Tab-separated table of C-alpha atoms in Angstrom:
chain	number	residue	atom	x	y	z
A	52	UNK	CA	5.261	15.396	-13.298
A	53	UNK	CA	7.269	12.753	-11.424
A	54	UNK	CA	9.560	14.077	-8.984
A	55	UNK	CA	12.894	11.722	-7.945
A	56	UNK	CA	14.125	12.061	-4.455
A	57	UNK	CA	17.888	12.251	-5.041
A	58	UNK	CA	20.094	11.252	-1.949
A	59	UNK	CA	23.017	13.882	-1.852
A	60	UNK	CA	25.577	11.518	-0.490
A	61	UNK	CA	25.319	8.405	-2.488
A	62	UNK	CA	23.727	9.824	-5.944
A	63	UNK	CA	20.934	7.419	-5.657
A	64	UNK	CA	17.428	7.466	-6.124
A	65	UNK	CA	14.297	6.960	-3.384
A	66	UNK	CA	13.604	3.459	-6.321
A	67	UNK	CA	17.134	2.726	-6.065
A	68	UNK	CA	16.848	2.343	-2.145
A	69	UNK	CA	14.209	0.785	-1.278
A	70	UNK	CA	14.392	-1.490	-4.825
A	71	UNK	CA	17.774	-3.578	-2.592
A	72	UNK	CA	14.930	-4.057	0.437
A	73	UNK	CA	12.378	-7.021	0.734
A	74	UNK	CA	9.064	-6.636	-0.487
A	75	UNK	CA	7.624	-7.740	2.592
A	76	UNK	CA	9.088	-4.355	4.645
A	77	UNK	CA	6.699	-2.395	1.820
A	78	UNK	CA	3.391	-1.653	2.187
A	79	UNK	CA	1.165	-2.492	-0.357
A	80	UNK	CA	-0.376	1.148	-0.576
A	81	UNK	CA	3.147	2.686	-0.760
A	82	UNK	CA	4.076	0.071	-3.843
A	83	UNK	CA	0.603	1.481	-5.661
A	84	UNK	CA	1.886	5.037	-4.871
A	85	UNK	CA	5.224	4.471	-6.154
A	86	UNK	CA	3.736	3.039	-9.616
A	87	UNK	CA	1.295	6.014	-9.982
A	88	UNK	CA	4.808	8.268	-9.570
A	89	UNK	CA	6.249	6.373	-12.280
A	90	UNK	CA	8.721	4.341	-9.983
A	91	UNK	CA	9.167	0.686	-11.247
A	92	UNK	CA	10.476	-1.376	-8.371
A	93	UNK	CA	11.674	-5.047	-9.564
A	94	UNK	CA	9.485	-7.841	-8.436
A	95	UNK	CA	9.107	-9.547	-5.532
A	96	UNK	CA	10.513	-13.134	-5.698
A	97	UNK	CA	8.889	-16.019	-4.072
A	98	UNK	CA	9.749	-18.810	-2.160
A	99	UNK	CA	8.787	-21.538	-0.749
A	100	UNK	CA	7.633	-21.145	3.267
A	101	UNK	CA	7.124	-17.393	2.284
A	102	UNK	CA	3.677	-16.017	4.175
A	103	UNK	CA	1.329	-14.216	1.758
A	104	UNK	CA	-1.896	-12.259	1.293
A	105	UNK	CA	-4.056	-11.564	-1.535
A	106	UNK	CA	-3.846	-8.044	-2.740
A	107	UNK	CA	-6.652	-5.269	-2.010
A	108	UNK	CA	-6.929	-5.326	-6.108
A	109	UNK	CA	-7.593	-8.771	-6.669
A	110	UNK	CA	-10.959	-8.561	-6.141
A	111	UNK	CA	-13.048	-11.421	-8.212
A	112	UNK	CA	-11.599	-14.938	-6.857
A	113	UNK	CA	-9.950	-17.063	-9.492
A	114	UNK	CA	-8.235	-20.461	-9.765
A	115	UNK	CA	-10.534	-21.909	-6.684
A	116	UNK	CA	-10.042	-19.584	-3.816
A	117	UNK	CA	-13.418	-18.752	-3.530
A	118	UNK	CA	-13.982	-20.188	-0.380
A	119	UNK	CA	-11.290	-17.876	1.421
A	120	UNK	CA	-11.640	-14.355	2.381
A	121	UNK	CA	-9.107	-11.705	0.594
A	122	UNK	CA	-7.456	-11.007	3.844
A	123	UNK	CA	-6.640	-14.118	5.227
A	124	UNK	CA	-2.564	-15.605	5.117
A	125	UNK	CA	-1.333	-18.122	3.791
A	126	UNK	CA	2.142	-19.661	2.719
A	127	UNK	CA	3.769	-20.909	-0.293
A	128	UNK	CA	3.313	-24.612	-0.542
A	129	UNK	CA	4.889	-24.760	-4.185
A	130	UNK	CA	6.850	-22.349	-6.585
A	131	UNK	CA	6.311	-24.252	-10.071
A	132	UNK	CA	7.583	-21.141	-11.670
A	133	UNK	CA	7.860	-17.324	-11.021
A	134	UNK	CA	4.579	-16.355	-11.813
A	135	UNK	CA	2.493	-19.417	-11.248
A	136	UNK	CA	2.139	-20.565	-7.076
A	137	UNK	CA	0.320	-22.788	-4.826
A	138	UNK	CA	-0.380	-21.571	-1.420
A	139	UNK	CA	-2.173	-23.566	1.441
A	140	UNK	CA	-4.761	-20.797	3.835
A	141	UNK	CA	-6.712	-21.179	6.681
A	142	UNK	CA	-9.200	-22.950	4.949
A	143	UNK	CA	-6.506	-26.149	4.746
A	144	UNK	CA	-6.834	-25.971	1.125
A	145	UNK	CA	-4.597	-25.538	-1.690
A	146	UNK	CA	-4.932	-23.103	-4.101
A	147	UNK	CA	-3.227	-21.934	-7.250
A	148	UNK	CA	-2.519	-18.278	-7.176
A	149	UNK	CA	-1.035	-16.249	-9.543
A	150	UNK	CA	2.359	-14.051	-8.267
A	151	UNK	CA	0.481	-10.835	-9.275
A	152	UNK	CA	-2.443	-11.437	-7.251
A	153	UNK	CA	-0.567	-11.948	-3.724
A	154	UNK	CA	1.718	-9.886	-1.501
A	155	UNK	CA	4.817	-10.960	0.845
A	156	UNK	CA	3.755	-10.305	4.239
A	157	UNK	CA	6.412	-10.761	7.356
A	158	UNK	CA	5.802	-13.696	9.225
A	159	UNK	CA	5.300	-13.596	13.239
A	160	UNK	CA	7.437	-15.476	15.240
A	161	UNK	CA	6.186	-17.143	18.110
A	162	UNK	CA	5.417	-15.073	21.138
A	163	UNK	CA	6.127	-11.914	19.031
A	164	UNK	CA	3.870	-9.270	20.391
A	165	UNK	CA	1.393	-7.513	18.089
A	166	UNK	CA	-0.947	-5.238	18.143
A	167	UNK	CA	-5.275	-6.673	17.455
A	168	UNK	CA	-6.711	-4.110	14.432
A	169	UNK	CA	-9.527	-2.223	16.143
A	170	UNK	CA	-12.275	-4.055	13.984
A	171	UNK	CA	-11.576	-7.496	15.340
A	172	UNK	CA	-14.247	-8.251	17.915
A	173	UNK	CA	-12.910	-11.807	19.050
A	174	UNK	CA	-9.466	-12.893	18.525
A	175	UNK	CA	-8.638	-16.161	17.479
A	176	UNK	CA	-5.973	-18.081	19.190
A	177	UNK	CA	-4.342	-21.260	18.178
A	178	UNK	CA	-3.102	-23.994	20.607
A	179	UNK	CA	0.689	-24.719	20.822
């Protein structure tokens, strides 16, 4: 059964709302949640300069990204067309991804303050 959460002042629906907000601001666990419930949220549009990830389900490496781990970032060198990208990662290389395989993440600006995940046993830091 899929439920709808129906806002009482504006008639619209929980996919309505957060369908108007960047992809980046959802969390890939809550997009795979909202699919399972049977809401459809539009997809994300890239651009170029936009930071991404590869998603927890893309699990066998295709189109040469072998060499990188799943979790590192990257950005959007090229946009050749919506569902074809290449993205440059740590690595310094360039891959071609495909749109359904990566995630928008939000990029950091400099000196923003965040918060080290508890597995990370030496951070890296990069020289200005």
């Amino acid at each position: 059964m899929t439920y709808r959460v129906m806002f009482y002042y504006s008639g619209k629906t929980l996919g309505d709302i957060l369908d108007v907000l960047p992809r980046e601001w959802i969390s890939e666990d809550l997009m795979e949640a909202l699919m399972k419930k049977g809401v459809c949220l539009s997809p994300a549009i890239f651009e170029l300069g936009d930071w991404v990830k590869f998603r927890k389900t893309s699990i066998t490496p295709t189109n040469g990204w072998e060499g990188d781990r799943q979790k590192q970032v990257g950005f959007l060198q090229r946009v050749p067309d919506k569902d074809n990208l290449i993205a440059s990662f740590c690595s310094g290389e360039y891959y071609s991804v495909l749109a359904n395989k990566v995630v928008k993440v939000v990029p950091l600006d400099r000196g923003q303050h965040v918060q080290l995940k508890e597995d990370v046993k030496k951070p890296r830091f990069l020289s200005a």
